[in-house]
Structure formats: C-alpha cells, structure tokens
Short mmCIF file of C-alpha atoms in Angstrom, two decimals:
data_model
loop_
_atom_site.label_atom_id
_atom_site.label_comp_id
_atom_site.label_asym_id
_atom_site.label_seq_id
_atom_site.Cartn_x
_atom_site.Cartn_y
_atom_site.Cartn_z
CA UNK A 1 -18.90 12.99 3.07
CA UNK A 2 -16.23 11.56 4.98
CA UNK A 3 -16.60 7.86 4.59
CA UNK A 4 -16.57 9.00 0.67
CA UNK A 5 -13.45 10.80 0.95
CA UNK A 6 -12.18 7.17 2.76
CA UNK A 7 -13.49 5.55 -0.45
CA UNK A 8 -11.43 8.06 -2.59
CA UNK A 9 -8.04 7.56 -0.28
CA UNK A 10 -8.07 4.33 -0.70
CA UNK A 11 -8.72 3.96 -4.31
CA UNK A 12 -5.79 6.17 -4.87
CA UNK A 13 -3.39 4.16 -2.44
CA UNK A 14 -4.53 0.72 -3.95
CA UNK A 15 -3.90 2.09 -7.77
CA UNK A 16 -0.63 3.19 -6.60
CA UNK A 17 0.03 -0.37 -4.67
CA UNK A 18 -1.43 -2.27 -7.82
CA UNK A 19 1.38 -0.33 -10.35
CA UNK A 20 4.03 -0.80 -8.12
CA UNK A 21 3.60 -4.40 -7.75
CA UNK A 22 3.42 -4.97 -11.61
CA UNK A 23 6.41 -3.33 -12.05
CA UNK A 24 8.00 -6.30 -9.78
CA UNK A 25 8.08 -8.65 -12.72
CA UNK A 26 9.80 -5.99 -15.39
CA UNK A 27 12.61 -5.68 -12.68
CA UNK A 28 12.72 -9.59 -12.16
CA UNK A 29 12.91 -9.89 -15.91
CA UNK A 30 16.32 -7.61 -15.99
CA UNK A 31 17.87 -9.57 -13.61
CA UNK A 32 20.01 -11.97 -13.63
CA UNK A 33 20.53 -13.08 -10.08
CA UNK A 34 18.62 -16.23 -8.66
CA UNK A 35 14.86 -15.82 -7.52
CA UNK A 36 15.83 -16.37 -3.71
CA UNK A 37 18.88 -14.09 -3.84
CA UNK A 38 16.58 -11.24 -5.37
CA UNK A 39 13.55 -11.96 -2.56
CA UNK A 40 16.18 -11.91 0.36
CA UNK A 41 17.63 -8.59 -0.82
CA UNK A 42 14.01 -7.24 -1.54
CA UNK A 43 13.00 -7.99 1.88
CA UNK A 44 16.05 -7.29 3.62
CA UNK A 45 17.14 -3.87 1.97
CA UNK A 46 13.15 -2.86 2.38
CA UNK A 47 14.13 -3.43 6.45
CA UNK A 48 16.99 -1.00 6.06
CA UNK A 49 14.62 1.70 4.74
CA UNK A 50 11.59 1.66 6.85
CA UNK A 51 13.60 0.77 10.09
CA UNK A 52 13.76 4.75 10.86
CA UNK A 53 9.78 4.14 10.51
CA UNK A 54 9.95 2.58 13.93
CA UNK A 55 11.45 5.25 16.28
CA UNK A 56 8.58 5.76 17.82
CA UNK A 57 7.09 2.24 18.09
CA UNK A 58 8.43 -0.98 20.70
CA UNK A 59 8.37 -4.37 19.61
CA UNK A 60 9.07 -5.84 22.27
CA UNK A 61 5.66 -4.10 23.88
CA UNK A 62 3.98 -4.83 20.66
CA UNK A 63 5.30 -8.57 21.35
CA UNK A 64 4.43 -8.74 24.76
CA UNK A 65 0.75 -7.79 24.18
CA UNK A 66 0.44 -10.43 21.48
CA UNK A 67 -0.77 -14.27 22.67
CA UNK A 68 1.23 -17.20 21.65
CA UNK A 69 -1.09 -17.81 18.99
CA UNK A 70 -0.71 -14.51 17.42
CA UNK A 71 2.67 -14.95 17.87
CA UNK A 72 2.94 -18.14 15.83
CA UNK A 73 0.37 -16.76 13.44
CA UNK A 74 2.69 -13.85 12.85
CA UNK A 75 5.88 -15.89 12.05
CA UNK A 76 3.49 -18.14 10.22
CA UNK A 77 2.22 -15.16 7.69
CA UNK A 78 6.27 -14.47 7.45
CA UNK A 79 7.24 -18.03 6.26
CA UNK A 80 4.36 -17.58 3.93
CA UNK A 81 5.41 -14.09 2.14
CA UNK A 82 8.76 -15.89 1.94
CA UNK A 83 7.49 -18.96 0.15
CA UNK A 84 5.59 -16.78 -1.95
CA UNK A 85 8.57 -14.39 -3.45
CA UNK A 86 10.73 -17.72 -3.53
CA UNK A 87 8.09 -19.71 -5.35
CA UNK A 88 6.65 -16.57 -7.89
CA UNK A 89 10.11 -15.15 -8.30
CA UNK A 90 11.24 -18.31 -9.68
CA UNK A 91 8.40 -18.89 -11.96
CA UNK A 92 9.44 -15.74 -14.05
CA UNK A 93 12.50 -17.57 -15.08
CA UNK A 94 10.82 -20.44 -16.69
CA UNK A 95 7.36 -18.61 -18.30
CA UNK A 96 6.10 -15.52 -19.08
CA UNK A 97 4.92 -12.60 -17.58
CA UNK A 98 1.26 -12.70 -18.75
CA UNK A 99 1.25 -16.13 -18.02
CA UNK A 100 2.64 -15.97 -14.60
CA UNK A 101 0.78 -13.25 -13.66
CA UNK A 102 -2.70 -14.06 -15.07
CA UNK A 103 -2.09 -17.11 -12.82
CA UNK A 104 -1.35 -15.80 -9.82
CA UNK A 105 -4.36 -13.79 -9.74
CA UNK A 106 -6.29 -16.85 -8.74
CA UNK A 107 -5.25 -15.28 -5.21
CA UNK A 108 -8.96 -14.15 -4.70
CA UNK A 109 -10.34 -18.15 -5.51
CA UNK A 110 -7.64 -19.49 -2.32
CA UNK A 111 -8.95 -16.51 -0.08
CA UNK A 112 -12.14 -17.19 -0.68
CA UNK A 113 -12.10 -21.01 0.39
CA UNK A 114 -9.55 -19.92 2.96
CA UNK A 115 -11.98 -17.61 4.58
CA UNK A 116 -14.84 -19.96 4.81
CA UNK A 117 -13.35 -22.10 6.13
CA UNK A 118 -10.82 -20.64 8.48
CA UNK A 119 -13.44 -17.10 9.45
CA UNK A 120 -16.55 -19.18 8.33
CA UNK A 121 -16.92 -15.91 5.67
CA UNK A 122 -19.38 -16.85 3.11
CA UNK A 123 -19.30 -15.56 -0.68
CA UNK A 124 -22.79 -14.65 -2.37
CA UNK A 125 -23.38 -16.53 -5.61
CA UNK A 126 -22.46 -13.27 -7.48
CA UNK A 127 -19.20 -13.78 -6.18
CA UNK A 128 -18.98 -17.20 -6.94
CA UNK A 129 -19.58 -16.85 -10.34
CA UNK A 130 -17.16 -13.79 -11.16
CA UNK A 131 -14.82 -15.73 -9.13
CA UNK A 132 -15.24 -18.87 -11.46
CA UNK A 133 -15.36 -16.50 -14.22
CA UNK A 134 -11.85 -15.26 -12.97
CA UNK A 135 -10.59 -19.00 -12.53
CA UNK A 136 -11.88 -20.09 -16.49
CA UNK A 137 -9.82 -17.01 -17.87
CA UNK A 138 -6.63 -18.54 -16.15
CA UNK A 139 -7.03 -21.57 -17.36
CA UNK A 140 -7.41 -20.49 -20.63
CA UNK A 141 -4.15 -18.50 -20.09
CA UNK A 142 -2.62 -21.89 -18.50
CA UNK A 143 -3.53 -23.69 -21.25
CA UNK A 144 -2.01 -21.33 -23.75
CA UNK A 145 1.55 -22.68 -22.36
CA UNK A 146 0.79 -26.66 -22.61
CA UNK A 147 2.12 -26.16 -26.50
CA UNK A 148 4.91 -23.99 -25.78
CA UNK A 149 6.83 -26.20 -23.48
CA UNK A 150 7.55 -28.39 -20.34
CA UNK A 151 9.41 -25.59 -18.81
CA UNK A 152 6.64 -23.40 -19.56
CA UNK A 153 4.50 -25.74 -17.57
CA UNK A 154 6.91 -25.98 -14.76
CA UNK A 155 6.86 -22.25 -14.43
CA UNK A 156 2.98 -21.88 -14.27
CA UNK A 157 3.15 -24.33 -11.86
CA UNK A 158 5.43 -22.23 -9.78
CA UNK A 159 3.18 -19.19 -10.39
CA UNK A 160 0.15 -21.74 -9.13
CA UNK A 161 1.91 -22.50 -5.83
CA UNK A 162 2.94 -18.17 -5.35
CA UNK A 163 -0.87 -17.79 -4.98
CA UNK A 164 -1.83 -20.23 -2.71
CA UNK A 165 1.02 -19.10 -0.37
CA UNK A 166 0.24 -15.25 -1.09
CA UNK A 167 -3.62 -16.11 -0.05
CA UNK A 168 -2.26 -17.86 2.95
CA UNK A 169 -0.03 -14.82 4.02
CA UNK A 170 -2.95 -12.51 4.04
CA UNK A 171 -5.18 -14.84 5.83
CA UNK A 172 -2.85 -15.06 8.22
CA UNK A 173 -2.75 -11.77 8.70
CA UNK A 174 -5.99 -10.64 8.11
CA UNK A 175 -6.57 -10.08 11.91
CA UNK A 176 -3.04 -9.45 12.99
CA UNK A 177 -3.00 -6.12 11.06
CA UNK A 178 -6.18 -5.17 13.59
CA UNK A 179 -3.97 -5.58 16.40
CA UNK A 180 -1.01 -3.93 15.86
CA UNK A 181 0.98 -1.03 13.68
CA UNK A 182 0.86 -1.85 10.08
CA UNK A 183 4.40 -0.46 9.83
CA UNK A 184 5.28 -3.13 12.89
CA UNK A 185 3.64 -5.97 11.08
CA UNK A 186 5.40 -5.31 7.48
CA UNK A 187 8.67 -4.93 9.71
CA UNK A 188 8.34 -8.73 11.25
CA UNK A 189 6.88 -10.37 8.30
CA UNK A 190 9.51 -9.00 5.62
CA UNK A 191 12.29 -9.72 8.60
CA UNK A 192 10.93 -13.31 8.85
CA UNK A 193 10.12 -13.78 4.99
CA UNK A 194 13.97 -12.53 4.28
CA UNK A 195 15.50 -15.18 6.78
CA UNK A 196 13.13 -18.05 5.03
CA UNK A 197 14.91 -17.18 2.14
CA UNK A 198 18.72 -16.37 3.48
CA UNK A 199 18.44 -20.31 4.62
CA UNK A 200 17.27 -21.39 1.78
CA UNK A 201 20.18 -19.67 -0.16
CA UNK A 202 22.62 -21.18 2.68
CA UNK A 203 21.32 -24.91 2.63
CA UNK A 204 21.52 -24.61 -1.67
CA UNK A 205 24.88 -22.78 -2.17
CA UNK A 206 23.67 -20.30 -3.76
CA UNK A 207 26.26 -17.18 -4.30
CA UNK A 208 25.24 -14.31 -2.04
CA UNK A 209 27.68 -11.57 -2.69
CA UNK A 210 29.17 -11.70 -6.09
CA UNK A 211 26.98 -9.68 -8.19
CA UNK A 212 27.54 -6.36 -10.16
CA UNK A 213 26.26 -2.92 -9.62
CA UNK A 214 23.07 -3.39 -11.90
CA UNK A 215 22.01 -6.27 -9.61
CA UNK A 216 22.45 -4.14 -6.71
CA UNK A 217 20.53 -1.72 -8.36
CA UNK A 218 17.89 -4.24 -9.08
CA UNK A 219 17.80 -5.43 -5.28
CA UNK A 220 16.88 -1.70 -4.48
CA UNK A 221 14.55 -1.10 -6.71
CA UNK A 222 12.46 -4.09 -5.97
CA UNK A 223 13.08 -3.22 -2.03
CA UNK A 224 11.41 0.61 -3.06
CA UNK A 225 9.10 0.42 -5.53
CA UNK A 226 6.87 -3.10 -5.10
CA UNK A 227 7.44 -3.36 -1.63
CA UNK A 228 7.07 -0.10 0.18
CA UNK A 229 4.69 1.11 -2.39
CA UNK A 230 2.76 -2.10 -2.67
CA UNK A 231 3.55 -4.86 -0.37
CA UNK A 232 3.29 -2.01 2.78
CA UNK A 233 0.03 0.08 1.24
CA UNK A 234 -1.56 -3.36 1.04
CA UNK A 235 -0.74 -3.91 4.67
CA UNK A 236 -1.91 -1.27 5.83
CA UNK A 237 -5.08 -1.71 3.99
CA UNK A 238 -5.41 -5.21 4.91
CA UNK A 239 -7.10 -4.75 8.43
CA UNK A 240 -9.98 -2.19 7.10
CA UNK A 241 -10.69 -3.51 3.58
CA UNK A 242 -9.91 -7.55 4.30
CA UNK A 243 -7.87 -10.31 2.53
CA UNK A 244 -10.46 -10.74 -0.07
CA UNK A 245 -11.09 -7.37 -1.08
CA UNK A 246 -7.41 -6.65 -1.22
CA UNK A 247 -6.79 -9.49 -3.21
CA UNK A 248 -9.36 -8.94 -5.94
CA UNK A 249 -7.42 -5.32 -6.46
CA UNK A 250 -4.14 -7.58 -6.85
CA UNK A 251 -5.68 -9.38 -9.55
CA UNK A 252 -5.58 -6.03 -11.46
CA UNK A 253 -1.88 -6.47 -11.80
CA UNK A 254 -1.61 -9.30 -14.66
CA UNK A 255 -2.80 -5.93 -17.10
CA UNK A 256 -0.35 -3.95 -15.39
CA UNK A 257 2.60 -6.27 -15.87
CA UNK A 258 1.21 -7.88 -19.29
CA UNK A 259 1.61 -4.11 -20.89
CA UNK A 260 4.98 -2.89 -19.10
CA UNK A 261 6.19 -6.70 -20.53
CA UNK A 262 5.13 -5.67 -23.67
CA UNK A 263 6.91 -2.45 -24.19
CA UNK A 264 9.77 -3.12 -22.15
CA UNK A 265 10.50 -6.97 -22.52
CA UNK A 266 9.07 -7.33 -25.65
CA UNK A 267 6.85 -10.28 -24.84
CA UNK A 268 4.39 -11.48 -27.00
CA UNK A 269 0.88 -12.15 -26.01
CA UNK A 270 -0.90 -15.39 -28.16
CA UNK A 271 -4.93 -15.28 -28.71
CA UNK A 272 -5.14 -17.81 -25.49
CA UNK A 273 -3.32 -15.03 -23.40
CA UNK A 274 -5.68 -12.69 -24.27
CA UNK A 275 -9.04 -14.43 -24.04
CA UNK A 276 -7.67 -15.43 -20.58
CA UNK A 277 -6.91 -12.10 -19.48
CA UNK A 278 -9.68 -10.64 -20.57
CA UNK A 279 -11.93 -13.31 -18.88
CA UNK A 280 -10.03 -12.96 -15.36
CA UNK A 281 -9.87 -9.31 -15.74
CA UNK A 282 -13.99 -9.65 -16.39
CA UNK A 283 -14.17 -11.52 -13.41
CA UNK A 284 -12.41 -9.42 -11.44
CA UNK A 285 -15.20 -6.70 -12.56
CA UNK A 286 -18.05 -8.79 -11.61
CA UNK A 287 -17.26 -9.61 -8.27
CA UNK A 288 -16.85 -5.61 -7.36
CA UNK A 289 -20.21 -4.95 -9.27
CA UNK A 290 -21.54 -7.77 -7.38
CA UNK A 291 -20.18 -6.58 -3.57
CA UNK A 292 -21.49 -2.75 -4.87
CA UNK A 293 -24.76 -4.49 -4.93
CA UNK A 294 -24.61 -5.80 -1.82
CA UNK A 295 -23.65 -2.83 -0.39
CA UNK A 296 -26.40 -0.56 -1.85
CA UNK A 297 -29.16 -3.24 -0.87
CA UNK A 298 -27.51 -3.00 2.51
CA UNK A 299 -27.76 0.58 3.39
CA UNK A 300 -31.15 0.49 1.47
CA UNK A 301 -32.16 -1.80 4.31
CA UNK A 302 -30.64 0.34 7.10
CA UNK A 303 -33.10 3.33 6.14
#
C-alpha cells in the first residue's frame, strides 16, 4: 500500500516537473534577451529564492564529507547544466519549438550509452528498440528542417548538443543526489551552472543590465516555474528513480511545449513534425511498457 502511494507521489511530482519544463520554451520564445543572459538570470534568481531553503543545512559540512572526486564530479554536473541552458537556450532562436524539443528528447539514447558504460547498466532489448524507436521519430523531425533552412539546421544542431550535455549532467549526478540534500545539490549545481554562463557573457560582451521590465519578468519566471518546479522535482527524484528513468519522463515534454507553441506562438507543425513526434512519443511508451514488464516478471520471481 505504501510503495503504491510512492508510485502515485511521484507520478504527480514528475507531471508537474514535465509541464513546468515545457513551459521553458514559451517563455524563451517571448524574450528577447540573449540565450546566456536568460540562463544566468534563471539560475541565479532561482539561488535567491531557494537560499532561505538552506537554513537548516551546512555546506561546508556537506563539503567536507564529500571526496575529491565527488567534489569534482559535482562542479563537473554544474558546468554541464550550464552548457546545457547555454547550448538549448540558443537553439530556440534559430528553429522551432517542436523541432528543438523533439530533439532534445534523445536525452534517454545518451543516458543509456552513458550508463553502460560509465555504471556498466545494461538496457534489455525492449528498451533498445523503444529507444531506437524514440531516436527514428527525431530524425524524422530533424529531417523535417533540412528544407526549411541552414539556420534551421544550425539550431537543431544546438538542440543536439543540449542533450548530450543534459544526459551528462544527470549522470553526473546520478549518485551525488544519494549522498547529499537534494535542495544542497540544486543549490551548487545552479550556483556553478550560473557562473559558466556569467563568464561566458563577460569573455563575449554581452549586455548584462540593460533590459526592460518584461525581460525581468521573463528572468523570474523561468527562475520559478521550470526550475523550481522542474529542474529541482527532477533532482530530487534523481537519486530514487535514476538518470534514465527521469529522462524518459523528460522526453514527455516535446508534446507539452509543441501544444503551448501552438496556441501561444502560433507555430506551425509540418507532416514530418508530426510523424516524428508521434514516433518518439511511441517510443517513449514502449520503453515504460517494456521496464513494467520487467518489473512484474521480477516480483513474479520473488514469490
């Protein structure tokens, strides 16, 4: 009874985590401010907020119990989620939504070579085929921008790169999140991920200060709604459900976004975007059926 209530909780938190997050993209959209300048204030003004979150916690015990590998593994994950917002964010500005999206939900694919290799984590050949599955239907969608233009291209490619750093953030974390607060982790990661990008913005130029109130407003809302509500539920799911679990949920979010892009951007989906969603989306369904499975055959064999 309990560990279904667990299963309940958690469905809950990562449906709430999965609209937050695709609302990122709608707010990106609206904004006018460079990609780095909008993940520095994202990260930065989400410190601000949670930072009464850590009254009762010491991180400079939490640091002191950590090795020097966890150490580097933590600043490490950081780098990552700020290669990830700089790389993504910037991708919005040169394609669409759907297409951006639908592409960074290879996530899952990355993870799952990442953990083999890295955890020695092996994926059943269910898996491997809704996984493929998942990988046809974005290269379908991928493939629906080679017409439109080089820009188009450039900003799938973008998308491309977002994943691969995403999957390497929760990697890195994977275990980390086992080992200390979740609110701690989020805390150094989104402090480390922010000053990735703040010296980025210094070495480029890039105007730090000079924006109006919308942008502002912007900056908040991305801090709020996909961070705290996603970015920190997935944390703090990380360490019981895993990278690869987590990041199957995530792939839910190209529907999410696609839709809110549709009503409130007005973006237009072609047949290719829709066959490709529709076969990563399918994918996404088959490797859950498939872990079910494994699951049920599992406690089968425990009685």
């Amino acid at each position: 009874m309990k560990e279904t209530k667990s299963v309940y909780v958690n469905v809950v938190l990562l449906t709430i985590g999965v609209i937050s997050i695709g609302l990122s993209s709608i707010f990106i959209k609206w904004a006018t401010a460079p990609a780095s300048v909008l993940g520095m204030y994202r990260l930065f003004f989400t410190l601000v907020l949670i930072t009464p979150m850590l009254r009762k916690l010491s991180l400079r015990a939490i640091f002191k119990d950590l090795s020097r590998k966890e150490l580097l593994l933590l600043l490490l994950a950081g780098v990552f989620l700020g290669l990830h917002f700089l790389l993504w964010m910037e991708s919005l500005a040169h394609t669409s939504v759907a297409s951006s999206m639908i592409l960074l939900s290879l996530q899952p694919v990355f993870i799952m070579l990442g953990s083999f290799f890295m955890f020695k984590e092996r994926t059943t050949g269910g898996g491997v085929l809704a996984l493929s599955v998942a990988v046809i239907g974005s290269a379908v969608t991928a493939w629906g921008d080679v017409g439109l233009s080089s820009e188009a291209m450039y900003g799938d490619v973008l998308s491309l790169l977002g994943a691969v750093t995403s999957s390497l953030y929760m990697l890195t974390g994977q275990n980390l999140v086992r080992r200390i607060p979740p609110i701690a982790y989020s805390y150094i990661v989104f402090a480390v991920g922010g000053i990735v990008m703040l010296i980025y913005n210094l070495a480029k130029g890039v105007v730090l200060f000079d924006y109006d109130s919308k942008e502002w407003v912007l900056f908040l809302l991305l801090a709020i709604v996909p961070t705290i509500f996603g970015q920190m539920l997935f944390n703090r799911l990380l360490g019981s459900l895993g990278a690869t679990t987590i990041s199957m949920v995530i792939v839910a979010e190209p529907a999410v976004a696609i839709l809110l892009a549709a009503f409130l951007l007005n973006e237009k989906l072609t047949l290719l975007h829709g066959v490709g969603g529709v076969l990563t989306l399918a994918g996404i369904g088959l490797f859950f059926w498939f872990k079910q499975m494994m699951i049920k055959r599992g406690q089968k064999s425990l009685r």
